[in-house]
Tab-separated table of C-alpha atoms and ligand atoms in Angstrom:
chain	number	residue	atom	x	y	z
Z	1	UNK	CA	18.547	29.607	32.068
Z	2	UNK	CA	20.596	26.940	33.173
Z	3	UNK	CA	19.235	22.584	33.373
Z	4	UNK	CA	17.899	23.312	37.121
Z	5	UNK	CA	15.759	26.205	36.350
Z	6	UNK	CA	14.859	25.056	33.497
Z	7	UNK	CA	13.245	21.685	35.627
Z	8	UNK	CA	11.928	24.282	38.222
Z	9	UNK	CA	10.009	26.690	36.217
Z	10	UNK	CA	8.709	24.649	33.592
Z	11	UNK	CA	8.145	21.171	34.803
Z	12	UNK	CA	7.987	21.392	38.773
Z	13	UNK	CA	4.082	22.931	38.133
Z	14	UNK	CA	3.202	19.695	36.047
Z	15	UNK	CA	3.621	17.782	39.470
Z	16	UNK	CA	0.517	17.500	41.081
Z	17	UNK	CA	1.873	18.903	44.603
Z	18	UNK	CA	-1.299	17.756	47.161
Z	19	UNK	CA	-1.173	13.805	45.418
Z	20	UNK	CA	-0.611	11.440	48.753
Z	21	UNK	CA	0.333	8.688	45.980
Z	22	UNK	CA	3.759	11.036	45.247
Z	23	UNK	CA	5.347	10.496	48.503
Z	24	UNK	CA	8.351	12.003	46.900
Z	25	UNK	CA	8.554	14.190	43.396
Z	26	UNK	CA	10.730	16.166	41.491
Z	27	UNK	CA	13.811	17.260	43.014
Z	28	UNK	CA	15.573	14.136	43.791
Z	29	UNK	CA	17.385	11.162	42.473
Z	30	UNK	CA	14.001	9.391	42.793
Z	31	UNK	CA	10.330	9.179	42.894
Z	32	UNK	CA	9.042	7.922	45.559
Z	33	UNK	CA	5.486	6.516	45.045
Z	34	UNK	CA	2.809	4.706	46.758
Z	35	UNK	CA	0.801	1.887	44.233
Z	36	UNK	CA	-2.908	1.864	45.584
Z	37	UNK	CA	-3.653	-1.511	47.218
Z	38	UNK	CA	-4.794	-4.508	45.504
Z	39	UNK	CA	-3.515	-3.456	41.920
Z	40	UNK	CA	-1.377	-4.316	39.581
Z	41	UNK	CA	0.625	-1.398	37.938
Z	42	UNK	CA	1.084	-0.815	34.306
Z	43	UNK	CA	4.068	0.637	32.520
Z	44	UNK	CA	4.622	1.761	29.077
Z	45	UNK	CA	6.870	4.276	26.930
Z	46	UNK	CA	7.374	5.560	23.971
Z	47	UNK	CA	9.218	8.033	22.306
Z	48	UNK	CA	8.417	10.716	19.941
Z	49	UNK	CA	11.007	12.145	17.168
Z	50	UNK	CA	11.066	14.948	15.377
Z	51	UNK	CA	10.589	14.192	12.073
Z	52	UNK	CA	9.570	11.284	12.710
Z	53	UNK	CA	6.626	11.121	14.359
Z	54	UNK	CA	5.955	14.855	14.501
Z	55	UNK	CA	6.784	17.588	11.453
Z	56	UNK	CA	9.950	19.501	11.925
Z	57	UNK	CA	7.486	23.044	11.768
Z	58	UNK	CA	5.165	21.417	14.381
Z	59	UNK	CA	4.080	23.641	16.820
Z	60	UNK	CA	6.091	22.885	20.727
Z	61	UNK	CA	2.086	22.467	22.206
Z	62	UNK	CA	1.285	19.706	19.788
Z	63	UNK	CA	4.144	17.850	20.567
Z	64	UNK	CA	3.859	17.904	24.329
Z	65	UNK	CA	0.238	16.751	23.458
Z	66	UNK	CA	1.387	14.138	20.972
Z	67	UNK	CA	4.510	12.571	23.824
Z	68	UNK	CA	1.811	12.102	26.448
Z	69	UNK	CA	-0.916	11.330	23.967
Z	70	UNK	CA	0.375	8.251	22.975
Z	71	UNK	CA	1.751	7.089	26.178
Z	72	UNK	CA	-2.185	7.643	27.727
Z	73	UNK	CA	-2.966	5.926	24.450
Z	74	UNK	CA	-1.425	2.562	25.449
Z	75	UNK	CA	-2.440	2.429	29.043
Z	76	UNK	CA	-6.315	3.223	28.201
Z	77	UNK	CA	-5.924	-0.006	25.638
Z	78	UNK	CA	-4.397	-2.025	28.447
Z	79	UNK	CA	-7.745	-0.809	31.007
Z	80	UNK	CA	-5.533	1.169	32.770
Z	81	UNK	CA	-5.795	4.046	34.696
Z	82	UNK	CA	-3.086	6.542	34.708
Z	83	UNK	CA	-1.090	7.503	37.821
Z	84	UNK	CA	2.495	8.861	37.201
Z	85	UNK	CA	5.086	9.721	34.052
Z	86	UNK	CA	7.989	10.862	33.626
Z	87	UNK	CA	9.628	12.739	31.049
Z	88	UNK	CA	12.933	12.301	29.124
Z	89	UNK	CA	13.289	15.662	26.901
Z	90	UNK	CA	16.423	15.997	24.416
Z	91	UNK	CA	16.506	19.331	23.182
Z	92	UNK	CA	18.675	21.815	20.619
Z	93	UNK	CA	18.626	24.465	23.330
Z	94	UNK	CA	16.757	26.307	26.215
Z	95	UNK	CA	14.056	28.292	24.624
Z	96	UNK	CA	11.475	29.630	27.042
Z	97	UNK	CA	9.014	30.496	24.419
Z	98	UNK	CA	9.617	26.562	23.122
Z	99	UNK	CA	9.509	25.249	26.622
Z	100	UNK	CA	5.921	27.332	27.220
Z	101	UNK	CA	4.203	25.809	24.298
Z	102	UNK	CA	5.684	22.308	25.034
Z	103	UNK	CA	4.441	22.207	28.806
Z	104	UNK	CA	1.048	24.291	27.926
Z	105	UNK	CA	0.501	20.750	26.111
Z	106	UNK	CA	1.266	18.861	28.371
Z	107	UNK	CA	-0.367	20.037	31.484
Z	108	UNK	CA	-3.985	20.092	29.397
Z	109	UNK	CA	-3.505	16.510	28.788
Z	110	UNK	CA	-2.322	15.636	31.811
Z	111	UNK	CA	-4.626	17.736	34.200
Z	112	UNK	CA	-7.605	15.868	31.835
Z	113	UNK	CA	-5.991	12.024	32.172
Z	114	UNK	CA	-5.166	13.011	35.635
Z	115	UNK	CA	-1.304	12.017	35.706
Z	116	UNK	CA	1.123	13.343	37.286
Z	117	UNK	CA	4.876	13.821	36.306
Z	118	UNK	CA	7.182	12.759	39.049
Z	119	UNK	CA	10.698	13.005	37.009
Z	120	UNK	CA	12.460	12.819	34.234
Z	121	UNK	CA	15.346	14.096	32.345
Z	122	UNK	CA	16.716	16.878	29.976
Z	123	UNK	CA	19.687	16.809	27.715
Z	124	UNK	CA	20.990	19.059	24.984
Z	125	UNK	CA	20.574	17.428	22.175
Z	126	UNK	CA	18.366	16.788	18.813
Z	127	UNK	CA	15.114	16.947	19.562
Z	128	UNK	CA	13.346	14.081	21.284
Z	129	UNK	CA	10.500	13.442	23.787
Z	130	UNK	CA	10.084	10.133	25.393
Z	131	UNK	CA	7.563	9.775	27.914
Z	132	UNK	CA	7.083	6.975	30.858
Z	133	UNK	CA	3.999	6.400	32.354
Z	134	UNK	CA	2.609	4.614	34.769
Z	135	UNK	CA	-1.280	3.143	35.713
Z	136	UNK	CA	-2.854	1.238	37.248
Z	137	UNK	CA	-6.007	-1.961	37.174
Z	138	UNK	CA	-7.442	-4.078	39.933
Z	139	UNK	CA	-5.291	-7.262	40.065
Z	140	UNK	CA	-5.424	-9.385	37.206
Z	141	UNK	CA	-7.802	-7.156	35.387
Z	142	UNK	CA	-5.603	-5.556	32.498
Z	143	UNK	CA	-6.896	-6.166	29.223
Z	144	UNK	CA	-4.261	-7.664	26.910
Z	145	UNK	CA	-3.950	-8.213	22.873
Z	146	UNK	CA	-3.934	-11.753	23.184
Z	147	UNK	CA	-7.713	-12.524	24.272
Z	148	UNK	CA	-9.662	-12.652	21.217
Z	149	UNK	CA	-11.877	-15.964	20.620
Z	150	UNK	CA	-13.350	-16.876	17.611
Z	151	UNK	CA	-17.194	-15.164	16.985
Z	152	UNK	CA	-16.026	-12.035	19.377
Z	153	UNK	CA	-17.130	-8.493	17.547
Z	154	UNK	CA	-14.165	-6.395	16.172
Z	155	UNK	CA	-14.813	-3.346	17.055
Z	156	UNK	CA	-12.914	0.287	17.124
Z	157	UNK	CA	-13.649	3.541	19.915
Z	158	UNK	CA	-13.773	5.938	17.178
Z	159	UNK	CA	-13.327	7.112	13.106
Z	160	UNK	CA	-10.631	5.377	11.284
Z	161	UNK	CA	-8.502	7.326	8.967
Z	162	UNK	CA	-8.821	11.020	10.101
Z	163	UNK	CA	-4.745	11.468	11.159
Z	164	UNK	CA	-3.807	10.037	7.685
Z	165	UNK	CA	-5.864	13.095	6.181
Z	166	UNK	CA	-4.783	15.400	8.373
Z	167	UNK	CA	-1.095	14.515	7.611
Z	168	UNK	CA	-2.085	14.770	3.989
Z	169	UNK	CA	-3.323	18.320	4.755
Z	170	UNK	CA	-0.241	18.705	6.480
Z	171	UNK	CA	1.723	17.938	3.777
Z	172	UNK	CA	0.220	19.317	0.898
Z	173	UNK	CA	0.907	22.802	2.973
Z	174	UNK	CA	-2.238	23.495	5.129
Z	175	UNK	CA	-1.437	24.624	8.130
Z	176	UNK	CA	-4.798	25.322	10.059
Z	177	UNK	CA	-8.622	23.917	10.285
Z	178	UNK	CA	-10.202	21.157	11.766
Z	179	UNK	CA	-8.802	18.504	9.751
Z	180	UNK	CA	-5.539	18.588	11.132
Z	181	UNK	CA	-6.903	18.552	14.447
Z	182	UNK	CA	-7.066	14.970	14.535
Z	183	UNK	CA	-3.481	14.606	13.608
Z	184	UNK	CA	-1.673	17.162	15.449
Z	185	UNK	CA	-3.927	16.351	18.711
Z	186	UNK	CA	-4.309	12.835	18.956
Z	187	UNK	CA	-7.261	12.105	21.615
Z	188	UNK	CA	-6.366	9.191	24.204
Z	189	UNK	CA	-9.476	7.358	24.836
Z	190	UNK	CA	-9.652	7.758	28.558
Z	191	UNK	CA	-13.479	7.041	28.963
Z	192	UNK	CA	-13.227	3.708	27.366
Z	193	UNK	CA	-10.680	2.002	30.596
Z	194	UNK	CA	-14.116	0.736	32.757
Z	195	UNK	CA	-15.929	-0.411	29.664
Z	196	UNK	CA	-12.885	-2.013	28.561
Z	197	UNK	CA	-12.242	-3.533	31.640
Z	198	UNK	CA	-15.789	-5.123	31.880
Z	199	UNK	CA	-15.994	-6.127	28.834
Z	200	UNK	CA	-13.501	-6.515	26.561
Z	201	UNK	CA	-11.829	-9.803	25.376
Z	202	UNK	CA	-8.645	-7.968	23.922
Z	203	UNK	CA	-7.446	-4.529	23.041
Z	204	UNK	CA	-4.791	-3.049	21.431
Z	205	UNK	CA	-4.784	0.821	20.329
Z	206	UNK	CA	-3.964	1.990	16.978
Z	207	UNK	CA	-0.945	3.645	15.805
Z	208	UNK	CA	0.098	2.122	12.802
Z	209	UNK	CA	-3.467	1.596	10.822
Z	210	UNK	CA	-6.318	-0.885	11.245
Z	211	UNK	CA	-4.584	-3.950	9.620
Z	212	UNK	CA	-1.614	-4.032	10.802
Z	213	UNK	CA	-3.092	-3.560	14.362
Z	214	UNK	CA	-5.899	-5.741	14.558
Z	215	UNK	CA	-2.792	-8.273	13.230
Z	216	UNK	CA	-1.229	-8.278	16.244
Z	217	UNK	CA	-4.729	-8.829	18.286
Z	218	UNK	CA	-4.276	-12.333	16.184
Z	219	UNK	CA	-0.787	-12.611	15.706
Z	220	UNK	CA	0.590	-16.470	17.068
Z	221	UNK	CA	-3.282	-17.254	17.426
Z	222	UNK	CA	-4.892	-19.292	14.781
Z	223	UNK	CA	-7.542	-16.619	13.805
Z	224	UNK	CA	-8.268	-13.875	11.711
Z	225	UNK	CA	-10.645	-11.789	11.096
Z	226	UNK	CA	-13.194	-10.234	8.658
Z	227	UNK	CA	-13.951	-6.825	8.004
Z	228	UNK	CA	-17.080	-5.323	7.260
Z	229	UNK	CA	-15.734	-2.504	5.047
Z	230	UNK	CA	-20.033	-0.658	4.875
Z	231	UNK	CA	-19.432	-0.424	8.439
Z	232	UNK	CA	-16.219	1.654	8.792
Z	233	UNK	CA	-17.797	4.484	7.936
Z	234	UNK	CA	-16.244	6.025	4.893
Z	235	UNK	CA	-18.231	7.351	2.044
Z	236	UNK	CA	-17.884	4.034	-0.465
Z	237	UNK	CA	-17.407	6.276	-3.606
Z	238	UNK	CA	-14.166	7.419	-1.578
Z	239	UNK	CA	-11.511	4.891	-2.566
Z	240	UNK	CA	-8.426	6.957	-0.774
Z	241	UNK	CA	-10.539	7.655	2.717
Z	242	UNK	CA	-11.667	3.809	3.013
Z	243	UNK	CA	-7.541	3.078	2.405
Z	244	UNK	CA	-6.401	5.529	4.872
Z	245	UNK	CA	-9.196	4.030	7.511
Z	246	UNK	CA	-7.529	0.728	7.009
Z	247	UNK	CA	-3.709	1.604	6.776
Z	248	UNK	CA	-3.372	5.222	8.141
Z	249	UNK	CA	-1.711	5.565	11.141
Z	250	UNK	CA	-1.858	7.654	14.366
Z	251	UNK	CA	-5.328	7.572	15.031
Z	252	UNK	CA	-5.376	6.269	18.954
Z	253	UNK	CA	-8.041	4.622	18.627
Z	254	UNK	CA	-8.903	1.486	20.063
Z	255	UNK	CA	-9.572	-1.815	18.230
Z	256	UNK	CA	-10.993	-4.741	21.049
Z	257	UNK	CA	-13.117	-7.810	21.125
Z	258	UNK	CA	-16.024	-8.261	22.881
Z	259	UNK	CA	-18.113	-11.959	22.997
Z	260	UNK	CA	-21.205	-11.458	21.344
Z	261	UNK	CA	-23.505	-12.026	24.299
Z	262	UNK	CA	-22.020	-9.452	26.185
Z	263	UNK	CA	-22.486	-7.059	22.934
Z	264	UNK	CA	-26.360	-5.727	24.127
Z	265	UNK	CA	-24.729	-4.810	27.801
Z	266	UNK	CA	-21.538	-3.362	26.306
Z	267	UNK	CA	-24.018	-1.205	23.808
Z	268	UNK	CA	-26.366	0.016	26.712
Z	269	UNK	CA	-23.377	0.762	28.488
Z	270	UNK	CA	-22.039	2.978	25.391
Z	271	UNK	CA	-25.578	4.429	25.184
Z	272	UNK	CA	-25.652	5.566	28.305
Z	273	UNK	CA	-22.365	6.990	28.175
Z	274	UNK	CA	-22.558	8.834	25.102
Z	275	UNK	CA	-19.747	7.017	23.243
Z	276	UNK	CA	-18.703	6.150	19.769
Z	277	UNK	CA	-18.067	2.738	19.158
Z	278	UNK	CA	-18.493	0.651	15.502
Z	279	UNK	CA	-18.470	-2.947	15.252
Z	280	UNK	CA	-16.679	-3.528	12.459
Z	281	UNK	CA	-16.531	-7.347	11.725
Z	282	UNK	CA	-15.748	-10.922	13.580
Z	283	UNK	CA	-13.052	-12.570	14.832
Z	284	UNK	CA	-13.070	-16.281	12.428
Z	285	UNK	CA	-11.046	-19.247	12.817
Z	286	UNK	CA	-8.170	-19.765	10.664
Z	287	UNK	CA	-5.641	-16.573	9.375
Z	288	UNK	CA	-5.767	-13.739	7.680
Z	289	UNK	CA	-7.543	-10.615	7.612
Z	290	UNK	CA	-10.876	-10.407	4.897
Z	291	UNK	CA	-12.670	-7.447	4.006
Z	292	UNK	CA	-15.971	-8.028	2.768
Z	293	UNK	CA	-18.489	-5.344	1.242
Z	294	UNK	CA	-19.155	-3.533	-2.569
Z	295	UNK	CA	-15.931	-1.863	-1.834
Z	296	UNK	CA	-13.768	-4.931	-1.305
Z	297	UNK	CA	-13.025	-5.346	-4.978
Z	298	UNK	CA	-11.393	-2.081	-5.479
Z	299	UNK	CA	-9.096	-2.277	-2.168
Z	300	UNK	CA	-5.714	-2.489	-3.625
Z	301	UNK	CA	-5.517	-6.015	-3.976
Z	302	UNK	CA	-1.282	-5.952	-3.322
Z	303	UNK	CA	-2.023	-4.479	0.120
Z	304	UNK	CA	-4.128	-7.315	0.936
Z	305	UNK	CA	-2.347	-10.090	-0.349
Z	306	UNK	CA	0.274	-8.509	1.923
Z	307	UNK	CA	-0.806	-9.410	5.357
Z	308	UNK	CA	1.946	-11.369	5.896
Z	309	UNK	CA	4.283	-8.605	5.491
Z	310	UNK	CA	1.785	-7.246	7.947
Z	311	UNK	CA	2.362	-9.389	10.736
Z	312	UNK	CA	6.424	-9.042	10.118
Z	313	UNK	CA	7.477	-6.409	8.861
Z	314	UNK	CA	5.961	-3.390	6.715
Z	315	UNK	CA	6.875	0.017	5.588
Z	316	UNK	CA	5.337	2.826	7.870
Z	317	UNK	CA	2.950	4.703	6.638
Z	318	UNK	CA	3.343	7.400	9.092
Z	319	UNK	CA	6.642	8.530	8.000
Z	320	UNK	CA	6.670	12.355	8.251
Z	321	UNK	CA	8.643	14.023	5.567
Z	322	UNK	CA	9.828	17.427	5.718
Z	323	UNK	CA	6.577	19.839	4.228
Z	324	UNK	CA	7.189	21.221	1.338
Z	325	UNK	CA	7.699	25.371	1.675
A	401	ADP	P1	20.217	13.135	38.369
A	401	ADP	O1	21.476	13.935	38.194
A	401	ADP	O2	20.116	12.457	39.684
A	401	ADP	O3	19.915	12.272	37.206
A	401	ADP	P2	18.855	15.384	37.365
A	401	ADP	O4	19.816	16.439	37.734
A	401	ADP	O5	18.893	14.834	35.987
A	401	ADP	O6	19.033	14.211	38.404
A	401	ADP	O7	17.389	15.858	37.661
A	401	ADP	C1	17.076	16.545	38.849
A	401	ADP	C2	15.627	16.282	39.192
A	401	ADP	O8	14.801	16.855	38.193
A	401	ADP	C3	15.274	14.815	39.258
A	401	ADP	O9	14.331	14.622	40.296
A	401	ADP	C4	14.639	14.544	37.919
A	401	ADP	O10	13.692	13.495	38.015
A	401	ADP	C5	13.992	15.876	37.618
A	401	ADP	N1	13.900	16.141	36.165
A	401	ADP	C6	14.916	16.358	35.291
A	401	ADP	N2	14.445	16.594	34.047
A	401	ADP	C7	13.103	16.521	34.141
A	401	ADP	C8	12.050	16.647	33.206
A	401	ADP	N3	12.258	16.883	31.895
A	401	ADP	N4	10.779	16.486	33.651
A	401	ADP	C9	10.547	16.213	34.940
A	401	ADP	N5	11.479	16.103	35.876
A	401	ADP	C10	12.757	16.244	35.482
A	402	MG	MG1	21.192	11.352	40.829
């Protein structure tokens, strides 16, 4: 299988053929696309490594998931809806079976965010995934990190903490169940874009852990925030979950702000929808991030003191070593 029918058998069929917005696809030294009227566009990439940001054993499927995943991830916390990607692929070599899994994860992700891919590019080399995508919000309507006002509800689309186990699983050998679900199939939150874009103040989603994250949403502001740790929902005799839903990465979900007299039409809103939402603490003047609750005493104290490191520079806990065999 040579690079051209490679691009025509496995990702030609991710292109959505009948879209009128893809004027011009696949095939040529461009895409040619048409932006709906009276919106601003959103781009964002990001690129996924094995080793990395995957295992080295992961499965092809998961990491097709896990390159569009994260791309959807940052567009949904930016109120956008997604239109196009593209696809930059470096890979050891041509395996069909590979290539099946890889796209089968892909195209379920895709065909649910309804995006379609419109290029790309595929090298011989290690392997490495980085995925563009596009979207799109009615002018002047994206939802940024830097809106937060003092008194707004912190609040996060989902449970804290879950990748971080599943990685644990991962690493301590296990290799199937529901618990790993959450890491190897990271779930963009989609149905949270019109909410978001109604409602909230900022957004950011989160990929490195709850503190360092909801750091940037205050980062070059003078606020901070504090934490409600009762309301995270961990179990509070369990020390190592509550530390993994405030420093474990990969989760996607979203951390925003909302003002707190548009909190009863946000909730009826989330009622009505059926979604998961937890406000987790306020947005306070002055620095730093607080935790307050029984549980605050027994957070390790060294983490905390280390928000500053936070907002620079801190080690990632999402670093995947090789599992042990
Ligand atoms: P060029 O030589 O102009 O860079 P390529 O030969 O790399 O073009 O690619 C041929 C066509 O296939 C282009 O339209 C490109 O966008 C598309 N393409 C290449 N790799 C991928 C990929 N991994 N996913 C989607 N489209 C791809
Ligand atoms: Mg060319």
């Amino acid at each position: 299988m040579d690079e051209f029918q490679l691009i025509d058998r496995f990702f030609k069929p991710l292109s959505r053929p009948a879209d009128a917005s893809v004027r011009l696809g696949i095939g040529d030294d461009g895409a040619v696309l048409v932006p709906p009227s009276g919106c601003d566009l959103v781009m964002a990439t990001d690129t996924v490594l094995s080793g990395v940001h995957f295992p080295t054993d992961c499965s092809p499927r998961a990491i097709g998931h896990r390159a569009l995943a994260v791309n959807l991830s940052d567009l949904a916390a930016m109120a956008a809806d997604p239109l196009w990607y593209t696809l930059a692929l470096s890979l050891p070599s041509a395996s069909a079976r590979w290539l099946r899994g890889f796209t089968q994860g892909l195209s379920t992700l895709s065909a649910e965010a309804g995006i379609a891919l419109v290029g790309g590019d595929t090298v011989r080399g290690p392997l490495a995934v980085t995925v563009t995508v596009v979207g799109c919000v009615p002018r002047g309507q994206a939802v940024t990190r830097t809106g937060g006002r003092p008194g707004d509800w912190v609040c996060v689309t989902g449970a804290l903490g879950r990748a971080a186990a599943g990685l644990a699983a991962w690493r301590r050998g296990q290799r199937r169940g529901a618990t790993l679900v959450p890491f190897l199939y990271p779930h963009p939150a989609l149905e949270w874009i019109p909410l978001l874009r109604d409602f909230a103040h900022s957004a950011i989603d989160i990929s490195d852990g709850l503190i360092q994250d909801l750091g940037h949403l205050l980062e070059n502001r003078p606020l901070g925030a504090e934490i409600r740790l009762d309301r995270l929902g961990c179990d509070p005799e369990d020390l190592e979950g509550l530390e993994r839903a405030l420093w474990g990465g990969d989760d996607y979900v979203l951390c925003f702000t909302v003002g707190s007299r548009q909190w009863p039409a946000l909730q009826r809103r989330i009622r009505s929808r059926n979604l998961e939402c937890r406000a987790i603490g306020r947005i306070v003047p002055g620095p730093g991030i607080r935790c307050q609750g029984v549980m605050a005493r027994r957070i390790h104290p060294i983490r905390m003191q280390g928000y500053d490191h936070f907002r620079n520079k801190v080690p990632r806990a999402r670093h995947v070593r090789p599992s042990p065999r």
